Amino acid sequence: MSAVSPTTGPPEAHRSGIPVTDGDVEAIDQRLKEVLAATAHRLPTMTRPLVDLFDGLEAMALDGKKVRPLLLMRTFRDLGGVDVASAVEAACASELLHLALLAHDDVIDGDLYRRGAPNIYGRFHTDALDRGGTPQQAETWGKASAILAGDILLSAAQGLLARLDVPEDRRRAVLDIYDEAILRSASGEHTDVWLTLDAKENTTSTILEMMKDKTAAYSFELPVRIGAVLAGAESELAASLAHIGGDLGAIYQLRDDLLGVFGDESRTGKSVVSDLREGKQTLLVAYARSHAGWSDVEEYFGDPGLRPEDAERIRAVLNSSGARDRVEKLIEDSGRSLEVRLADSGLPGCLRETLTGMIRYSASRIS
């Protein structure tokens, strides 16, 4: 794979909020298509359903903001990385990991749509119904397809990293980061589901730690750490970036939780009822629980048949209790504190600028 030529001027911000060097997005998309095609070709036979599955995976891979691969590429470039081809491979692996976890998360949450369109679970659920299957058969077919799709993507991501043509110590370090991210994400997801069963355990610290494990570990820590390793950065710098990535990820997820209840579905592509229907235990809800008004809507929270008007009642309490304002304030304070830490971090100026921009984007994004 040929290296991407750097730009002659400063990179422009992508819709992910990350400055992008000319050619990076195209290189990532092209390589994702190649990896998925190569994975499909390894199968001895391709049934019609498998063709449909890989078509769905490619559609997923080429959609989205590419936050993770572009953050990896930007970190790599800002730290003076040279082997762009290897960075693109690792960037693609980070996106495949993301897509795998989304596919599994959709099954756990019972969501048939993502980004405003049917996800893998939804595509195959509909396929079963269109073929005359029963609702139960549609559930089984949709869930099985999404789970197996996620497994395929996890394997493909690890395969890319295992075959990186870089010094052995760097390759092992990258694989260790990948393994750690999967373990922490699985742990965070498990805790997230558990918290819906026992709201009494929902302390602020428990929820924040769950968010860092479930989302920040693979979405922000992994890209900056792998980008640093492939650029040949010192281990102390990579460790510093891990802490920054964790806190950045928490800000991103806090905003995501607000968008999941108060966002514009036409912009986010995400339901504003799903989190309320599932009884998702976010910091927003934990704050609201301490207010007397929560008792008026608690019966609706987590109701699989939640009606729009009852969702509005919950939103009203999230507002009147001050919970929404408290989360907004936490996002603002956390962002300001992280910017101060960045300024004193000793990181190269260009990387500080990239991460500062990402903090501000994560704190204020509307999609």
XYZ file of C-alpha atoms in Angstrom:
367
model
C 0.000 0.000 0.000
C 1.431 3.357 -0.976
C 1.990 6.057 1.606
C -0.277 9.051 1.683
C 1.341 12.290 0.599
C 1.300 14.985 3.289
C -0.299 18.317 2.617
C 1.759 21.424 2.039
C -0.433 23.500 4.364
C -2.154 22.903 7.694
C -4.738 20.111 7.600
C -8.405 21.065 7.636
C -10.858 19.839 10.249
C -12.928 16.801 9.287
C -16.556 16.356 10.390
C -15.100 14.327 13.268
C -13.537 17.530 14.583
C -10.061 16.183 13.832
C -7.651 17.886 11.406
C -7.032 15.522 8.491
C -4.123 15.268 6.090
C -5.136 15.040 2.433
C -5.672 11.440 1.400
C -6.065 9.894 4.857
C -9.841 9.445 4.696
C -9.641 8.002 1.183
C -6.812 5.658 2.165
C -8.727 4.400 5.196
C -11.936 3.833 3.231
C -10.109 2.048 0.430
C -8.246 -0.202 2.838
C -11.435 -1.035 4.760
C -13.057 -2.162 1.511
C -9.998 -4.250 0.649
C -9.880 -5.916 4.067
C -13.551 -6.830 4.024
C -13.306 -8.152 0.460
C -10.241 -10.221 1.359
C -12.001 -11.589 4.439
C -15.016 -12.634 2.371
C -12.783 -14.286 -0.242
C -11.259 -16.521 2.437
C -14.604 -18.253 2.868
C -14.893 -21.465 0.823
C -18.441 -20.580 -0.238
C -20.429 -17.355 -0.215
C -24.140 -17.907 0.266
C -26.593 -15.149 -0.561
C -27.024 -14.273 3.132
C -23.236 -14.012 3.557
C -23.020 -11.689 0.563
C -25.714 -9.572 2.177
C -23.809 -9.632 5.468
C -20.575 -8.373 3.913
C -22.471 -5.763 1.933
C -23.884 -4.547 5.225
C -20.442 -4.509 6.826
C -19.007 -2.453 3.974
C -21.881 0.017 4.244
C -21.158 0.360 7.969
C -17.429 0.739 7.384
C -17.799 3.541 4.851
C -20.318 5.454 6.955
C -19.727 7.401 10.143
C -17.331 10.119 11.224
C -14.195 7.956 11.479
C -13.291 9.533 14.826
C -11.056 6.666 15.935
C -8.960 6.067 12.802
C -8.498 9.781 12.185
C -7.466 10.401 15.797
C -4.907 7.623 15.434
C -3.574 9.088 12.176
C -3.410 12.613 13.603
C -1.566 11.460 16.731
C 0.865 9.487 14.571
C 1.529 12.436 12.280
C 1.768 15.026 15.071
C 4.421 12.882 16.767
C 6.499 12.704 13.590
C 5.514 9.221 12.416
C 6.990 8.132 9.088
C 5.520 4.722 8.169
C 2.133 5.960 7.009
C 1.101 2.626 5.492
C 1.363 0.886 8.878
C -0.546 3.705 10.540
C -3.357 3.315 7.996
C -3.498 -0.418 8.756
C -3.786 0.275 12.466
C -6.331 3.037 11.835
C -8.494 0.585 9.889
C -8.195 -1.920 12.714
C -9.472 0.713 15.165
C -12.517 1.316 12.962
C -13.204 -2.410 12.545
C -13.033 -2.803 16.322
C -15.495 0.069 16.699
C -17.918 -1.478 14.193
C -17.665 -4.863 15.919
C -18.556 -3.395 19.287
C -21.424 -1.421 17.759
C -22.855 -4.599 16.210
C -22.731 -6.379 19.566
C -24.032 -3.327 21.434
C -27.063 -3.099 19.158
C -28.015 -6.660 20.095
C -27.539 -5.957 23.798
C -29.639 -2.793 23.575
C -32.241 -4.245 21.215
C -31.719 -1.447 18.671
C -32.625 -2.108 15.041
C -31.351 1.254 13.757
C -28.135 3.199 13.887
C -27.212 6.466 12.196
C -30.790 6.746 10.978
C -30.754 3.480 9.030
C -31.190 -0.234 9.799
C -28.083 -1.715 11.409
C -26.955 -5.309 10.809
C -29.431 -6.562 13.397
C -32.188 -4.505 11.761
C -31.305 -5.470 8.179
C -31.502 -9.188 8.878
C -34.486 -8.835 11.183
C -36.368 -7.214 8.303
C -35.022 -9.799 5.862
C -36.548 -12.613 7.920
C -39.929 -10.885 8.068
C -39.840 -10.184 4.329
C -39.260 -13.893 3.751
C -42.343 -14.787 5.769
C -40.590 -15.600 9.037
C -42.237 -15.223 12.412
C -41.280 -12.366 14.766
C -39.281 -14.855 16.834
C -37.418 -16.103 13.755
C -36.712 -12.501 12.768
C -35.256 -11.823 16.216
C -33.058 -14.899 16.044
C -31.852 -14.174 12.495
C -31.181 -10.514 13.203
C -29.331 -11.096 16.461
C -27.301 -14.029 15.135
C -26.224 -12.040 12.090
C -25.137 -9.043 14.182
C -23.243 -11.134 16.743
C -21.409 -13.092 14.069
C -20.683 -9.923 12.101
C -19.074 -8.472 15.202
C -16.975 -11.606 15.641
C -15.760 -11.381 12.029
C -14.803 -7.732 12.489
C -12.922 -8.394 15.746
C -10.904 -11.097 13.994
C -10.202 -8.885 10.989
C -9.007 -6.038 13.209
C -6.651 -8.269 15.166
C -5.351 -9.773 11.926
C -4.362 -6.341 10.629
C -2.461 -5.520 13.802
C -0.784 -8.936 14.032
C 0.581 -8.492 10.500
C 1.931 -4.967 10.923
C 5.331 -4.695 9.256
C 6.958 -2.816 12.136
C 9.626 -3.662 14.723
C 8.546 -6.567 16.919
C 8.427 -4.559 20.127
C 6.052 -2.054 18.560
C 3.842 -4.763 17.099
C 3.555 -6.496 20.468
C 2.809 -3.206 22.188
C 0.037 -2.482 19.676
C -1.495 -5.930 20.182
C -1.368 -5.493 23.962
C -3.237 -2.184 23.634
C -5.846 -3.865 21.437
C -6.323 -6.763 23.879
C -6.633 -4.381 26.817
C -9.192 -2.249 24.977
C -11.417 -5.243 24.233
C -11.246 -6.509 27.808
C -12.041 -3.104 29.275
C -14.843 -2.471 26.780
C -16.422 -5.841 27.565
C -16.089 -5.126 31.276
C -17.653 -1.689 30.861
C -20.516 -3.063 28.758
C -21.155 -5.760 31.356
C -21.243 -3.163 34.125
C -23.533 -0.948 32.040
C -26.094 -3.748 31.727
C -25.717 -4.672 35.392
C -26.422 -1.070 36.440
C -29.810 -1.233 34.714
C -30.659 -4.092 37.078
C -29.531 -2.432 40.305
C -29.918 1.342 40.287
C -28.714 1.539 43.918
C -25.181 0.864 42.678
C -25.237 3.903 40.391
C -22.798 6.199 42.120
C -21.184 8.976 40.101
C -17.780 7.310 40.295
C -19.173 3.927 39.218
C -20.835 5.420 36.151
C -17.775 7.469 35.163
C -15.511 4.430 35.473
C -17.976 2.361 33.441
C -17.942 5.010 30.706
C -14.145 5.085 30.586
C -14.000 1.305 30.271
C -16.894 0.839 27.855
C -16.191 3.721 25.475
C -13.056 5.724 26.215
C -10.678 2.760 26.346
C -11.173 1.762 22.725
C -12.455 5.030 21.242
C -9.840 7.448 22.535
C -7.120 5.735 24.566
C -6.464 3.072 21.911
C -6.084 5.493 18.956
C -3.726 7.902 20.718
C -1.673 5.110 22.298
C -1.281 3.124 19.087
C -0.575 6.289 17.115
C 2.157 7.137 19.623
C 3.667 3.631 19.554
C 3.814 3.537 15.745
C 5.422 6.978 15.710
C 8.150 5.653 18.008
C 7.199 7.813 21.006
C 8.618 7.125 24.448
C 6.528 4.944 26.755
C 6.069 7.817 29.230
C 4.468 9.933 26.530
C 2.170 7.073 25.491
C 1.108 6.625 29.123
C 0.361 10.344 29.423
C -1.747 10.155 26.275
C -3.686 7.211 27.714
C -4.851 9.314 30.673
C -5.729 12.220 28.411
C -7.609 9.872 26.075
C -9.599 8.428 28.970
C -10.748 11.844 30.152
C -11.481 12.963 26.598
C -13.582 9.855 26.101
C -15.587 10.618 29.248
C -16.427 14.083 27.899
C -17.441 12.582 24.561
C -19.701 10.004 26.240
C -21.326 12.527 28.561
C -22.302 14.574 25.521
C -23.473 11.380 23.819
C -25.748 10.618 26.773
C -27.309 14.069 26.500
C -27.794 13.689 22.746
C -29.384 10.287 23.364
C -32.226 11.988 25.252
C -32.302 15.606 24.065
C -30.640 15.408 20.647
C -32.045 15.978 17.172
C -32.608 12.539 15.630
C -32.220 13.953 12.122
C -28.677 15.023 13.038
C -27.570 12.224 15.356
C -29.212 9.290 13.589
C -29.936 8.018 17.089
C -33.284 7.527 18.805
C -34.033 9.919 21.664
C -36.301 7.301 23.249
C -34.043 4.239 23.155
C -31.953 5.071 26.268
C -35.091 5.893 28.260
C -36.889 2.770 27.059
C -33.909 0.589 27.994
C -33.485 2.219 31.393
C -29.881 3.152 30.626
C -28.197 4.286 33.818
C -26.319 7.401 32.775
C -24.962 10.159 34.973
C -27.899 12.250 33.770
C -30.320 9.772 35.335
C -28.209 9.298 38.464
C -28.391 13.042 39.144
C -32.159 13.101 38.541
C -32.781 10.225 40.975
C -31.856 12.451 43.903
C -34.703 14.843 43.062
C -38.247 14.367 44.400
C -39.725 14.699 40.920
C -38.089 11.475 39.785
C -40.676 9.404 41.676
C -43.342 10.778 39.323
C -41.698 9.264 36.239
C -39.714 6.309 37.558
C -42.419 3.846 36.474
C -41.923 4.894 32.846
C -38.128 4.674 32.853
C -37.027 1.326 31.440
C -40.495 0.482 30.091
C -40.092 -1.473 26.805
C -43.387 0.011 25.628
C -42.482 3.591 26.538
C -44.845 6.041 24.838
C -43.594 9.349 23.383
C -45.649 11.367 25.846
C -44.153 9.449 28.782
C -40.660 9.998 27.378
C -41.465 13.718 27.399
C -42.443 13.464 31.062
C -39.053 11.938 31.866
C -37.263 14.657 29.896
C -39.186 17.305 31.802
C -37.919 15.895 35.113
C -34.374 15.595 33.801
C -34.622 19.312 33.113
C -36.507 20.473 36.200
C -34.332 18.417 38.557
C -31.247 20.227 37.321
C -29.720 16.955 36.104
C -29.258 18.194 32.556
C -27.599 21.409 33.764
C -25.303 19.432 36.086
C -24.102 17.223 33.244
C -23.577 20.267 31.016
C -21.557 21.897 33.803
C -19.502 18.750 34.312
C -18.713 18.612 30.589
C -17.672 22.283 30.643
C -15.529 21.934 33.775
C -13.938 18.677 32.621
C -13.076 20.174 29.253
C -11.518 23.249 30.818
C -9.499 21.154 33.262
C -8.273 18.835 30.515
C -7.205 21.785 28.371
C -5.104 23.090 31.283
C -3.490 19.676 31.700
C -2.769 19.550 27.983
C -1.106 22.939 28.051
C 1.268 21.697 30.786
C 1.737 18.193 29.352
C 4.919 18.763 27.384
C 3.348 17.212 24.284
C 4.337 18.659 20.893
C 2.413 21.832 20.081
C 0.686 20.355 17.043
C -0.628 17.403 19.077
C -1.781 19.692 21.882
C -3.662 21.695 19.270
C -5.254 18.549 17.819
C -6.376 17.287 21.227
C -7.591 20.704 22.344
C -9.746 20.875 19.238
C -11.047 17.388 19.944
C -11.949 18.340 23.520
C -13.952 21.328 22.313
C -15.627 19.312 19.574
C -16.545 16.504 21.987
C -17.959 18.922 24.527
C -20.159 20.828 22.085
C -21.041 18.422 19.273
C -24.645 18.116 18.133
C -24.338 14.838 16.234
